Amino acid sequence: MGLSRLAALHGVATSYSPSPDVTVSVPDDTVIAVLAALGVDAGTPADVRKCLAAAESRSRLLPPTVVVWAGEPLPPALAGLPPGSTVTVEPEPSDLPGHPAGRPPAPLSMRSRAAAPAEPVAPGEPAPEAVPAPEAAPAPGAAPAWWISPPPGVHRIHVRTPDNRRATATLVAAPPRLPQPPEGTHGFLVQLYSLLSARSWGMGDLGDLADLAAWAGRSVGSGFVQVNPLHAAVPGKPTDPSPYRPSSRRFPDPVHLHVESIPEYGHVRDRAALDDLRQDAAALSEAVLNKGALIDRDAVWELKRQALELVAQVPLTPGRRADYCDFLAEQGQALEDHALWCALAEVHGPDWHTWPEALRAPRSPGTARARSELLDRVDFHCRLAWLTAGQLAAAQRAAEDAGMGVGIVHDLAVGVHPAGADTWSQQEAFAHGMSVGAPPDAFNARGQDWGLPPWRPDVLAATGYAAYRGLLRGLLAHAGALRIDHVMGLFRLWWVPEGRPPTDGTYVAYDAEAMLAVLVLEAHRAGTSVVGEDLGTVAPGVREALARRGVLGTSVLWFERDWEGDGRPLAPEEWRRDCLATATTHDLPSTAARLTGDHVTLRHRLGLLTRSLEEELTADLTDTAEWLALLARLRMLPEGDGDEEAAVRAVHRFLRRTPARMTGVWLPDTVGDRRPQNLPGTWDQYPNWRLPIADPEGHPVTLEEITASPRLHGLMEVLRPRKPHTAPPGERRP
C-alpha cells in the first residue's frame, strides 16, 4: 500500500490496462527500480515509509512550473492561493527568439482574490500594494479580477502570502491553440536519405530536399514535404542507420549537407582533392543506383567530412563571419557542448560512458581542459551545425517560394541514443538505467524496448522545461510544421528497467499541460503547425486533449475502421478533420505491397509471422478486399479489379475525399516501390533505413526520374483540387 502511494506521488503506475476489460499489475521490483531512477529510494519498507512521510510533509505554494492558457481559467495552483497573496510576474528577457524586441517589460504585480490590477513596477523596486476592488465572482471561464495576463512566454512568478510564505516558479503563458495548416493541403512523405538525385553523394541531401520542394510546389500543387528526423547520428562503424535513435535531437546531422552549395566550396584551393572526392561520391551513387548496393551512410560521411575539412580552411567573408558569430551567440552553451562531444568522440570513441573518467561530465575540470585543447575541432563542428542550419533554412525558403502553404515538415524522434551527445551534455535530465518502449498488446505480446533513455519529468519541471524548449526552438526555426513521433509521450511513457524484458516495464506520467503549453508556445512563435503520430494504443482523453490545442493526429487508411461497431472500413465522411491522412508510413508496407500481399510474403521469408503463411495471406486478402469493395461502391475505382496503379490512385482518391486537413503521399508509392523503408522487428535481417526509392521491380530511381514519372503524375492528378465549373455566357449552372 505504501509503495503504491509513493509511486502515485511520483507519477509511476503500479498497474495498467492493455484493453478495457484487463488490468495488469506492475511487479514491485519494477516500481522500485523506476522510483530509484527518479531519485527516490524505495528499496525497503522502511525506505518507503521514510520517503512517503517526507513527500507528504512537503507543502509547496506552487509547483516548479505553472501553466496558464490565454483566455482560460487560472490553474488551481494560482486560483487557490491564500486571499491577500501578492503575485509578481517577472517577464522573460526580450532577447529570446520570438520575443518582441525592445525594452524588457516591467514586472507585473497583483494581489490574489478580488483586487484591482496593480501598476507595473520598475525592476528592482518593491511591488506596490494592489488596490482592493469590490468582491465579485469572475465570469464563467474568465480569470479572477486580480489576475493580469502576462504576454505569451516563459516567465518567473513570485508569490508572497500574508503570513510571509514565499514561492518562485516558472510560468509558461501559452496561446490557447496552435496555428493550423491550410485546409485540404496535400504533400509528399519521404525518407530523405532514400531520395538520390543525379548530383547526390551516395544518399539524399538538403539540396535534393530543396529541389523536391521547389518542384512539388510548382508542378503538382503540393503544400508540404515531410521528411524523417534529420537529427545528428551517433558516429561509429557502422553508424546506427535509424534516424529515430540519434545522438542529439537538438542539432541536425551534417551528413545531409549538399557540399557544393556551401559558398566557400568554390574557393577551395586544392581543387584536385575535391575532384577526387567528387569522383568517389559519384561511384557511391552509381553503386546504389545501378549495382544493387545499399546506402552507406558511413562511406558518404567519410567523403563529405574530408570535403568539409577543405571547405573549412577557406576564410569566411565579413558578412558570413558575422552570420556565424550570431549563430554561435544564439545557440550558446547547447551548441558548444554538442560540438565538444563530437570532438571528444573523434578521440575517445562514440560512447561517452567509456571515456576517461575526467571527461564523462560536461562541466568537469578535465572536460574544460579538453575544450581548450580541442578548440579547433569544436569550432569545426560548430561550423558544420551552422552550415546545416543554413541549408535547412534554404529548403524551407524554396518551399515557400514555390507557393507551399506549409513547406518542410520536420520530424521529432521520441528519444535519443544512450551513448550520444544529449545524454552526455544533459545527464541530470535523463533517467539512466531506463529505456522507453511499449507494453505488451494484441500486436506484440512481448512488448517493445526501443533503447532510448527517457527524460525525467521531475527534472524537466524543476528546470522550467528548458531542454525541451531549446529542442523545439531549434527544430522549429526552419520548419513549416513539425511531426512528433509517438506524441502520446507528452502524457506518459513506458519505462523498462535495464536488463528486464519490456513486459516488466511501467508507465511514468509527464505533466501534459506543461508539455503541451511549451509546444504550443514555441510553435506559435515560429508560426508552425504540429502533427502528432497517435497510432496504436492511446490512453483515454489523449486525442481530445491534443485536438483541443490544435495538434493534428495521424490517420492511416488501413487502420481507419469502426472498431467500436462492426469493424468495417470508415466511409470518408466519417474520418476526423484535424489529421494528416495517409495510406502508409515509413514503418508500414507501401501501398502496392499492401494491395498485392507482398508484405506478407516478405515477413514470412524473414520468419516474422505468428500464424501460417496461408492464414496470414487469407486475413490480409480479406482486409484488402473490404477496402477495394468500398472504393468500388464509391465509384473511385472505375478501372475495376486487377489494375494495381488504378487501385493506388483509388486509395488516394479516397483520402482526398475525407475532411482531413492534410493528405500525405508516400513518395515511393508514386513509382510503385514495394519495399518498406523499415521493417519493425528486424535488425540485420532486413536493410532498414538503407534503401533508395525504387520502381516495382526494385530498380532504384533518381529524383529526376521520379518527377518525370507518368505514374506519379497520374497519381497526383487525383489530388488536385477540383476547379469550380464556370458556365458559358447564357448558360445556367445546374
XYZ file of C-alpha atoms in Angstrom:
734
model
C 0.000 0.000 0.000
C 2.799 2.395 0.930
C 4.735 1.628 -2.243
C 1.647 2.275 -4.366
C 1.048 5.603 -2.636
C 4.685 6.638 -3.054
C 4.626 5.625 -6.714
C 1.454 7.634 -7.318
C 3.056 10.740 -5.819
C 5.811 10.461 -8.436
C 3.627 9.568 -11.425
C 4.697 5.914 -11.538
C 1.925 3.457 -12.413
C 1.534 0.259 -10.411
C -0.904 -1.261 -12.909
C -2.002 -0.717 -16.498
C -4.817 -1.806 -18.818
C -3.791 -3.245 -22.197
C -7.508 -3.462 -23.031
C -10.643 -2.015 -21.390
C -11.508 -5.222 -19.539
C -7.997 -6.230 -18.464
C -5.795 -4.805 -15.682
C -2.199 -5.958 -15.215
C -0.234 -5.338 -12.023
C 3.312 -3.997 -12.359
C 5.966 -6.019 -10.465
C 7.143 -4.320 -7.269
C 10.755 -4.669 -8.430
C 9.925 -2.565 -11.483
C 8.254 0.141 -9.403
C 11.247 0.248 -7.034
C 13.719 0.472 -9.942
C 11.772 3.270 -11.640
C 11.499 5.231 -8.395
C 15.259 4.854 -7.944
C 15.794 6.355 -11.405
C 13.736 9.326 -10.183
C 15.970 9.714 -7.133
C 13.559 8.024 -4.708
C 14.888 5.183 -2.538
C 12.119 2.610 -2.038
C 14.337 -0.439 -1.613
C 12.939 -1.497 1.767
C 9.631 -0.939 3.604
C 11.457 1.430 5.943
C 12.764 3.431 2.978
C 9.239 3.594 1.576
C 7.833 4.905 4.859
C 10.609 7.489 5.150
C 10.212 8.774 1.565
C 6.445 8.753 1.844
C 6.498 10.772 5.050
C 8.929 13.256 3.514
C 6.870 13.595 0.328
C 3.564 14.030 2.151
C 5.004 16.549 4.598
C 6.271 18.827 1.876
C 3.885 21.692 1.278
C 4.515 23.841 -1.766
C 2.739 27.059 -2.532
C 3.462 26.449 -6.208
C 4.639 23.521 -8.296
C 8.004 24.055 -10.042
C 6.258 25.001 -13.318
C 2.839 26.614 -13.652
C 0.866 26.840 -16.903
C -1.650 29.498 -17.881
C -3.545 29.483 -21.170
C -4.605 32.814 -22.669
C -8.310 33.470 -22.128
C -8.825 30.409 -19.922
C -9.352 29.979 -16.158
C -6.296 30.007 -13.957
C -4.943 26.649 -12.801
C -5.753 25.609 -9.219
C -2.180 26.410 -8.164
C -2.873 30.120 -8.759
C -6.628 30.326 -8.306
C -6.299 28.637 -4.910
C -3.666 30.955 -3.420
C -4.480 32.282 0.065
C -6.518 35.511 -0.085
C -4.340 38.565 0.032
C -1.285 36.883 -1.516
C 0.937 39.096 -3.633
C 1.833 37.691 -7.031
C 4.623 39.189 -9.149
C 5.375 38.045 -12.685
C 8.886 38.667 -13.921
C 8.706 38.567 -17.751
C 11.268 36.631 -19.726
C 14.165 38.534 -21.330
C 13.206 40.242 -24.566
C 16.265 38.965 -26.432
C 14.908 35.421 -26.664
C 13.829 34.203 -30.116
C 10.205 35.023 -30.772
C 10.011 37.726 -28.103
C 9.101 41.258 -29.262
C 12.158 43.443 -29.496
C 12.634 46.460 -27.322
C 12.869 47.260 -23.619
C 12.067 44.287 -21.404
C 8.588 44.687 -19.911
C 8.445 45.594 -16.252
C 7.323 43.042 -13.683
C 3.592 42.799 -13.111
C 2.374 42.770 -9.528
C -1.101 41.784 -8.403
C -2.900 40.548 -5.312
C -4.964 37.401 -5.123
C -8.694 37.376 -4.638
C -10.760 40.320 -5.867
C -8.253 43.122 -6.285
C -7.780 45.745 -8.964
C -4.692 45.421 -11.146
C -1.598 46.969 -9.690
C 0.534 49.457 -11.529
C 3.650 47.954 -13.132
C 6.804 48.438 -11.121
C 10.312 49.073 -12.336
C 12.861 46.282 -11.997
C 14.384 46.234 -8.513
C 11.640 48.349 -6.930
C 9.221 46.908 -4.371
C 5.846 45.981 -5.766
C 3.078 48.427 -4.763
C 0.102 47.172 -2.855
C -2.849 46.258 -5.056
C -5.916 48.437 -4.612
C -8.828 46.408 -3.229
C -11.807 46.076 -5.500
C -15.393 45.103 -4.706
C -15.811 41.379 -4.205
C -17.263 39.860 -7.365
C -17.176 36.399 -8.830
C -15.382 36.208 -12.177
C -17.447 35.488 -15.255
C -17.575 31.825 -16.268
C -14.349 30.885 -17.979
C -12.620 34.123 -17.008
C -9.577 34.633 -14.816
C -10.092 36.239 -11.357
C -10.245 40.015 -11.330
C -6.852 40.305 -9.687
C -5.041 38.455 -12.470
C -3.089 40.421 -15.065
C -2.412 38.166 -18.041
C 1.270 38.198 -18.977
C 2.271 38.067 -22.645
C 2.969 34.634 -24.127
C 6.324 33.439 -22.889
C 8.233 31.620 -20.163
C 8.346 33.910 -17.139
C 9.165 33.704 -13.449
C 6.348 34.026 -10.943
C 6.879 35.030 -7.314
C 4.271 34.614 -4.590
C 4.179 36.027 -1.058
C 1.345 35.084 1.262
C 0.001 37.278 4.081
C 1.831 35.053 6.588
C 5.063 35.731 4.640
C 5.474 32.333 2.963
C 7.205 32.697 -0.386
C 7.477 30.660 -3.569
C 9.018 31.074 -7.007
C 8.222 29.033 -10.100
C 8.444 29.039 -13.873
C 5.301 30.403 -15.500
C 4.510 29.204 -19.015
C 1.954 31.522 -20.594
C 0.696 29.953 -23.804
C -1.799 30.827 -26.534
C -4.829 28.523 -26.461
C -4.170 26.758 -29.778
C -1.549 26.046 -32.399
C -1.519 27.629 -35.846
C -3.360 25.417 -38.344
C -2.279 24.404 -41.858
C -4.385 25.378 -44.873
C -7.477 23.231 -45.402
C -7.148 20.363 -47.831
C -3.416 20.623 -48.492
C -1.513 17.644 -49.866
C 2.166 16.787 -49.927
C 4.840 14.117 -50.009
C 6.293 11.934 -47.252
C 9.887 10.888 -47.850
C 12.909 9.474 -46.073
C 15.480 11.989 -47.265
C 18.433 9.597 -47.413
C 16.458 7.441 -49.900
C 15.972 10.298 -52.377
C 19.104 10.375 -54.532
C 19.445 12.844 -57.357
C 21.999 12.721 -60.155
C 24.241 15.001 -58.066
C 23.928 13.230 -54.683
C 26.971 11.864 -52.877
C 25.508 8.414 -52.244
C 22.384 9.466 -50.315
C 19.757 12.175 -50.494
C 20.702 15.571 -49.083
C 19.311 19.010 -48.275
C 19.918 20.190 -51.817
C 17.686 17.361 -53.020
C 15.074 18.303 -50.423
C 15.015 21.917 -51.600
C 14.768 20.755 -55.205
C 11.922 18.352 -54.444
C 10.027 21.088 -52.598
C 10.525 23.608 -55.392
C 9.301 21.118 -57.999
C 6.383 19.780 -55.926
C 5.029 23.205 -55.074
C 5.214 24.499 -58.618
C 4.434 21.412 -60.699
C 1.854 19.417 -58.748
C 0.500 21.983 -56.276
C 1.823 20.310 -53.133
C 1.673 22.193 -49.867
C 4.345 20.334 -47.924
C 7.142 17.778 -47.891
C 7.516 15.705 -44.725
C 10.927 14.192 -44.006
C 12.384 11.751 -41.495
C 14.241 13.109 -38.445
C 17.425 14.850 -39.567
C 18.917 14.691 -36.066
C 22.639 14.175 -35.528
C 23.566 10.499 -35.503
C 25.993 8.688 -33.208
C 29.176 8.155 -35.245
C 30.533 4.662 -35.490
C 31.425 1.825 -37.806
C 28.781 1.089 -38.635
C 26.679 4.053 -37.581
C 23.225 3.168 -36.342
C 21.254 3.962 -39.513
C 17.945 4.610 -37.725
C 17.003 8.291 -37.786
C 14.875 7.570 -34.717
C 17.829 6.767 -32.423
C 20.049 9.834 -32.772
C 22.916 11.230 -30.768
C 21.155 14.572 -30.454
C 17.676 15.760 -31.317
C 18.709 19.378 -30.823
C 21.121 19.653 -33.767
C 20.934 18.297 -37.336
C 23.419 15.929 -38.901
C 25.907 17.491 -41.354
C 25.823 14.288 -43.431
C 22.740 15.882 -45.017
C 24.732 18.839 -46.350
C 24.895 19.421 -50.083
C 28.588 20.252 -50.156
C 28.683 22.119 -53.462
C 26.061 24.619 -52.218
C 28.321 25.921 -49.439
C 29.572 29.373 -50.556
C 33.159 28.622 -49.528
C 33.234 25.466 -51.666
C 34.040 27.426 -54.811
C 37.088 28.973 -53.170
C 38.820 25.792 -52.016
C 42.392 25.891 -53.321
C 43.003 22.167 -53.550
C 40.651 21.511 -56.464
C 42.318 18.212 -57.271
C 41.454 16.840 -53.846
C 37.853 17.990 -54.247
C 37.643 16.426 -57.701
C 38.880 13.119 -56.314
C 36.273 13.214 -53.572
C 33.518 14.002 -56.062
C 34.562 11.078 -58.224
C 34.431 8.777 -55.212
C 30.998 10.171 -54.339
C 29.802 9.541 -57.891
C 30.988 5.954 -57.567
C 28.985 5.587 -54.342
C 25.853 6.851 -56.058
C 26.471 4.638 -59.076
C 26.752 1.605 -56.821
C 23.451 2.413 -55.095
C 21.531 3.347 -58.225
C 22.803 0.720 -60.654
C 24.704 -2.028 -58.844
C 22.372 -3.047 -56.047
C 24.427 -1.542 -53.227
C 22.766 -0.287 -50.066
C 23.049 3.310 -48.946
C 26.271 3.511 -46.933
C 25.955 6.460 -44.573
C 29.446 5.927 -43.149
C 31.076 5.999 -46.577
C 29.100 9.107 -47.522
C 30.112 10.874 -44.332
C 33.780 9.993 -44.764
C 33.835 11.692 -48.168
C 31.823 14.679 -47.014
C 33.942 15.089 -43.897
C 37.090 15.306 -45.995
C 35.463 17.828 -48.310
C 34.191 19.891 -45.389
C 37.662 19.930 -43.855
C 38.893 21.562 -47.059
C 35.951 23.984 -47.121
C 36.616 24.973 -43.505
C 40.077 26.196 -44.492
C 38.531 28.955 -46.612
C 38.237 32.207 -44.625
C 34.706 33.485 -44.183
C 33.810 36.821 -45.711
C 32.929 39.596 -43.225
C 29.224 39.086 -43.769
C 29.461 35.321 -43.422
C 31.639 35.677 -40.328
C 29.064 37.990 -38.731
C 26.300 35.484 -39.503
C 28.320 32.660 -37.973
C 29.012 34.688 -34.831
C 25.315 35.476 -34.483
C 24.544 31.765 -34.796
C 27.059 30.899 -32.079
C 25.605 33.532 -29.763
C 22.049 32.368 -30.387
C 22.812 28.671 -29.813
C 25.010 29.300 -26.801
C 26.119 26.587 -24.411
C 23.984 23.877 -26.035
C 25.892 24.091 -29.308
C 29.273 24.311 -27.599
C 28.501 21.161 -25.608
C 27.315 19.328 -28.708
C 30.397 20.299 -30.689
C 32.678 19.323 -27.809
C 31.021 15.896 -27.604
C 31.641 15.464 -31.350
C 35.293 16.426 -30.903
C 35.759 14.113 -27.933
C 34.053 11.266 -29.803
C 36.666 11.609 -32.548
C 39.385 10.983 -29.965
C 37.804 8.590 -27.492
C 35.004 6.872 -29.408
C 31.253 7.470 -29.624
C 30.208 6.084 -26.219
C 30.937 8.646 -23.519
C 30.484 6.000 -20.793
C 33.839 4.507 -21.905
C 35.745 7.820 -21.975
C 38.354 8.633 -19.336
C 36.606 9.384 -16.056
C 37.624 13.036 -16.156
C 35.707 13.586 -19.420
C 32.415 11.922 -18.546
C 30.894 15.090 -17.084
C 30.489 18.167 -19.304
C 31.427 20.612 -16.501
C 34.425 18.781 -15.023
C 37.917 20.362 -14.900
C 39.167 17.641 -17.251
C 36.470 18.468 -19.773
C 37.315 22.169 -19.510
C 40.955 21.367 -20.374
C 39.841 19.203 -23.296
C 37.610 22.019 -24.507
C 40.669 24.244 -24.761
C 42.893 21.578 -26.318
C 40.293 20.673 -28.954
C 39.249 24.226 -29.726
C 39.795 23.879 -33.491
C 37.715 20.691 -33.683
C 34.991 22.249 -31.558
C 34.885 25.198 -33.946
C 34.748 22.799 -36.918
C 31.695 21.033 -35.535
C 30.056 24.343 -34.633
C 30.585 25.478 -38.204
C 29.014 22.277 -39.535
C 25.923 22.944 -37.414
C 25.760 26.477 -38.824
C 26.126 25.303 -42.410
C 23.441 22.658 -41.934
C 21.055 25.153 -40.364
C 21.628 27.419 -43.356
C 20.662 24.692 -45.810
C 17.611 23.775 -43.731
C 16.540 27.404 -43.972
C 17.185 27.371 -47.724
C 14.963 24.301 -48.143
C 12.102 25.996 -46.311
C 12.569 29.160 -48.407
C 12.469 27.064 -51.578
C 9.201 25.523 -50.419
C 7.680 28.898 -49.596
C 8.884 30.441 -52.856
C 7.191 27.549 -54.702
C 3.875 28.505 -53.119
C 3.682 25.806 -50.455
C 1.274 26.708 -47.695
C 3.220 24.686 -45.134
C 6.658 23.807 -46.509
C 9.042 21.353 -44.879
C 7.545 19.197 -42.140
C 10.332 18.067 -39.826
C 10.149 15.019 -37.588
C 10.931 14.807 -33.865
C 12.088 11.383 -32.695
C 10.773 10.136 -29.356
C 14.220 9.878 -27.781
C 17.997 9.696 -28.171
C 20.750 7.113 -28.110
C 22.001 6.368 -24.578
C 25.630 6.974 -25.584
C 25.087 10.196 -27.546
C 25.672 13.915 -27.158
C 22.354 14.757 -25.490
C 22.712 12.199 -22.704
C 26.270 13.415 -22.059
C 25.516 17.123 -22.002
C 22.181 16.817 -20.149
C 22.925 13.886 -17.843
C 20.796 15.149 -14.985
C 17.723 15.322 -17.228
C 17.730 11.631 -18.208
C 16.610 8.592 -16.243
C 19.721 6.454 -16.561
C 19.210 2.723 -16.442
C 15.795 3.095 -18.062
C 14.640 2.643 -21.638
C 11.495 3.786 -23.417
C 9.324 1.168 -25.087
C 5.780 -0.137 -25.307
C 3.789 -2.578 -23.182
C 2.515 -5.904 -24.478
C -0.565 -5.612 -26.662
C -2.604 -7.577 -29.190
C 0.023 -6.972 -31.879
C 3.146 -7.717 -29.798
C 2.748 -9.963 -26.776
C 6.369 -9.374 -25.727
C 6.175 -5.585 -25.688
C 8.897 -3.352 -27.122
C 12.161 -1.863 -25.882
C 13.402 0.988 -28.066
C 16.719 1.510 -26.298
C 16.059 5.215 -25.636
C 16.597 6.689 -22.152
C 13.645 8.873 -21.099
C 13.663 12.399 -19.773
C 12.990 12.672 -16.042
C 9.686 14.517 -15.602
C 10.754 15.926 -12.225
C 13.911 17.479 -13.666
C 12.029 18.899 -16.634
C 9.567 20.614 -14.297
C 12.289 21.862 -11.928
C 14.212 23.463 -14.804
C 11.179 25.044 -16.427
C 11.379 22.583 -19.328
C 14.497 24.356 -20.581
C 15.874 21.357 -22.506
C 12.501 20.713 -24.133
C 12.100 24.384 -25.050
C 15.549 24.533 -26.610
C 14.899 21.362 -28.565
C 11.624 22.660 -30.001
C 13.051 26.085 -30.769
C 15.891 24.554 -32.767
C 13.637 22.207 -34.742
C 11.006 24.830 -35.497
C 13.465 27.503 -36.639
C 13.371 26.309 -40.262
C 10.174 24.265 -40.366
C 6.743 24.794 -41.817
C 5.366 22.177 -39.444
C 6.589 19.540 -37.020
C 5.633 15.877 -36.772
C 6.057 14.388 -33.299
C 6.746 10.679 -33.253
C 4.760 8.836 -30.554
C 3.027 12.041 -29.471
C 1.454 10.121 -26.568
C 4.868 10.528 -24.928
C 3.841 14.064 -23.973
C 1.493 12.390 -21.496
C 3.232 9.182 -20.428
C 5.992 6.796 -21.475
C 6.555 3.107 -20.881
C 9.791 2.789 -18.890
C 11.690 -0.506 -18.980
C 14.415 -1.045 -16.346
C 17.753 -2.073 -17.823
C 18.156 -5.844 -18.029
C 14.436 -6.554 -17.798
C 12.039 -7.550 -20.588
C 9.548 -4.937 -21.854
C 6.765 -6.873 -20.117
C 8.299 -5.778 -16.788
C 8.012 -2.064 -17.546
C 5.520 0.527 -16.342
C 4.089 3.878 -17.336
C 5.552 7.097 -15.980
C 3.443 10.227 -16.276
C 4.592 13.621 -17.540
C 2.902 16.950 -16.909
C 0.914 17.004 -20.148
C -0.341 20.541 -19.549
C 3.220 21.829 -19.338
C 4.480 19.713 -22.254
C 1.606 20.921 -24.439
C 1.913 24.530 -23.303
C 5.605 24.676 -24.205
C 4.857 23.034 -27.555
C 2.031 25.449 -28.356
C 4.101 28.452 -27.263
C 7.160 27.579 -29.346
C 5.115 26.597 -32.398
C 3.089 29.806 -32.079
C 6.284 31.845 -32.046
C 7.568 30.026 -35.131
C 4.193 30.143 -36.899
C 4.192 26.380 -37.431
C 1.619 23.596 -37.222
C 2.142 20.296 -35.387
C 1.187 16.761 -36.421
C 1.197 14.067 -33.748
C 1.774 10.405 -34.558
C -1.035 8.926 -32.457
C -1.259 5.440 -33.951
C -1.674 2.373 -31.786
C -2.803 2.286 -28.158
C -3.821 5.734 -26.949
C -4.927 6.426 -23.377
C -8.446 7.835 -22.907
C -8.603 11.606 -23.254
C -5.254 11.999 -25.009
C -6.606 12.593 -28.514
C -9.176 15.017 -27.137
C -6.509 16.978 -25.250
C -4.301 17.153 -28.346
C -7.208 18.252 -30.552
C -8.158 20.975 -28.086
C -4.718 22.518 -28.504
C -4.709 22.138 -32.294
C -2.294 19.192 -32.579
C -3.306 17.239 -35.678
C -3.478 13.456 -35.489
C -2.325 10.812 -37.964
C -4.853 8.607 -39.753
C -3.613 5.680 -41.856
C -6.208 4.256 -44.229
C -5.854 0.573 -43.338
C -6.421 1.281 -39.641
C -9.469 3.520 -40.061
C -12.283 1.150 -39.194
C -15.330 1.264 -36.960
C -13.544 -0.539 -34.141
C -16.337 0.132 -31.652
C -19.014 -1.069 -34.065
C -18.969 -3.575 -36.912
C -15.245 -3.171 -37.605
C -15.796 -2.238 -41.254
C -13.801 0.465 -43.073
C -14.875 4.003 -42.241
C -16.534 5.939 -45.033
C -14.573 9.065 -45.997
C -17.021 11.466 -44.342
C -16.564 9.630 -41.019
C -12.877 10.437 -40.787
C -11.693 13.128 -38.422
C -10.911 16.534 -39.845
C -7.883 17.531 -37.812
C -5.397 14.979 -39.065
C -2.791 14.067 -41.633
C -4.385 11.286 -43.704
C -2.070 8.815 -45.426
C -2.067 5.364 -46.976
C 1.140 4.280 -45.226
C 4.174 5.345 -43.187
C 7.889 4.520 -43.067
C 7.170 1.599 -40.706
C 4.404 0.074 -42.846
C 4.202 -1.636 -46.253
C 3.975 0.531 -49.328
C 0.512 0.747 -50.856
C 1.487 -1.532 -53.752
C 2.848 -4.135 -51.324
C -0.329 -3.919 -49.260
C -2.563 -4.369 -52.300
C -0.585 -7.322 -53.646
C 0.154 -9.065 -50.348
C 3.905 -8.779 -50.948
C 4.413 -7.542 -47.395
C 3.075 -10.825 -46.003
C 5.420 -12.964 -48.059
C 8.333 -10.719 -47.053
C 7.568 -11.182 -43.359
C 7.144 -14.923 -43.916
C 10.550 -15.102 -45.584
C 12.085 -13.399 -42.561
C 10.303 -15.591 -40.025
C 8.195 -12.777 -38.561
C 4.726 -14.302 -38.909
C 2.902 -15.582 -35.840
C 0.494 -17.671 -37.943
C 0.904 -19.824 -41.028
C 1.508 -18.127 -44.366
C -1.894 -19.286 -45.594
C -3.698 -17.827 -42.581
C -1.856 -14.520 -42.859
C -2.494 -14.224 -46.598
C -6.174 -15.033 -46.140
C -6.585 -12.417 -43.423
C -4.677 -9.855 -45.473
C -6.678 -10.564 -48.615
C -9.931 -10.207 -46.683
C -8.822 -6.868 -45.252
C -7.752 -5.534 -48.638
C -10.885 -6.825 -50.377
C -13.097 -4.907 -47.940
C -11.344 -1.684 -48.786
C -11.416 -2.316 -52.530
C -15.125 -3.095 -52.311
C -15.742 0.214 -50.558
C -13.710 2.049 -53.207
C -15.770 0.354 -55.917
C -19.080 1.269 -54.226
C -17.956 4.872 -54.046
C -17.076 4.775 -57.770
C -13.443 5.561 -57.039
C -12.164 2.519 -58.931
C -13.665 2.803 -62.424
C -10.934 0.597 -63.890
C -12.175 -2.408 -61.889
C -10.141 -5.162 -60.235
C -6.669 -6.235 -61.273
C -5.131 -2.841 -62.034
C -2.570 -2.076 -59.325
C -1.838 1.502 -60.431
C -5.552 2.248 -60.586
C -6.033 0.835 -57.096
C -3.259 3.057 -55.725
C -4.943 6.053 -57.340
C -8.287 4.990 -55.873
C -6.810 4.801 -52.382
C -5.568 8.371 -52.674
C -8.805 9.500 -54.308
C -10.476 8.193 -51.145
C -8.038 10.053 -48.890
C -8.752 13.255 -50.787
C -12.480 12.753 -50.192
C -12.040 12.727 -46.402
C -12.254 16.006 -44.438
C -8.597 15.662 -43.365
C -6.725 18.954 -43.308
C -3.613 17.330 -44.772
C -3.194 14.408 -47.169
C 0.213 12.756 -47.359
C 1.535 10.726 -50.281
C 4.368 8.300 -49.525
C 6.833 9.257 -52.264
C 7.810 5.620 -53.025
C 4.095 4.982 -53.740
C 4.299 7.342 -56.703
C 6.602 4.947 -58.569
C 5.243 1.629 -57.263
C 8.004 0.774 -54.784
C 7.140 -2.433 -52.910
C 9.837 -2.368 -50.230
C 9.310 -0.865 -46.754
C 11.983 1.532 -45.562
C 11.841 -0.022 -42.107
C 10.551 -3.426 -41.073
C 9.878 -3.411 -37.298
C 11.139 -6.480 -35.522
C 14.260 -6.797 -37.691
C 17.817 -5.591 -37.362
C 20.353 -7.163 -39.729
C 17.760 -9.470 -41.324
C 16.488 -6.553 -43.425
C 18.246 -3.405 -44.751
C 16.286 -0.910 -42.652
C 16.926 2.770 -43.401
C 19.358 1.940 -46.239
C 17.168 1.534 -49.330
C 16.852 4.030 -52.166
C 13.415 4.659 -53.652
C 12.818 2.046 -56.367
C 10.352 1.094 -59.092
C 8.081 -2.017 -58.889
C 10.962 -4.260 -59.994
C 13.205 -2.919 -57.241
C 15.439 -0.845 -59.526
C 16.396 2.447 -57.840
C 15.093 5.654 -59.378
C 16.554 9.139 -59.048
C 14.788 12.343 -58.098
C 14.855 13.351 -61.741
C 13.225 10.071 -62.793
C 10.609 10.290 -60.043
C 9.499 13.771 -61.015
C 9.222 12.724 -64.668
C 7.310 9.517 -63.901
C 3.965 9.173 -65.718
C 2.795 7.015 -62.809
C 3.484 9.847 -60.386
C 1.686 12.419 -62.493
C -1.299 10.122 -62.915
C -1.492 9.690 -59.150
C -1.132 13.396 -58.402
C -3.983 14.236 -60.768
C -6.427 12.702 -58.297
C -5.158 15.038 -55.571
C -5.548 18.274 -57.496
C -8.413 20.376 -56.140
C -11.374 20.489 -58.473
C -11.811 23.802 -60.213
C -15.304 25.286 -59.887
C -17.405 24.969 -63.003
C -17.855 28.245 -64.854
C -20.902 28.382 -67.106
C -20.543 29.951 -70.563
C -22.475 33.177 -71.161
C -26.191 32.480 -71.372
C -25.921 29.042 -69.781
C -27.341 28.465 -66.321
C -25.431 26.308 -63.946
C -27.328 23.190 -62.873
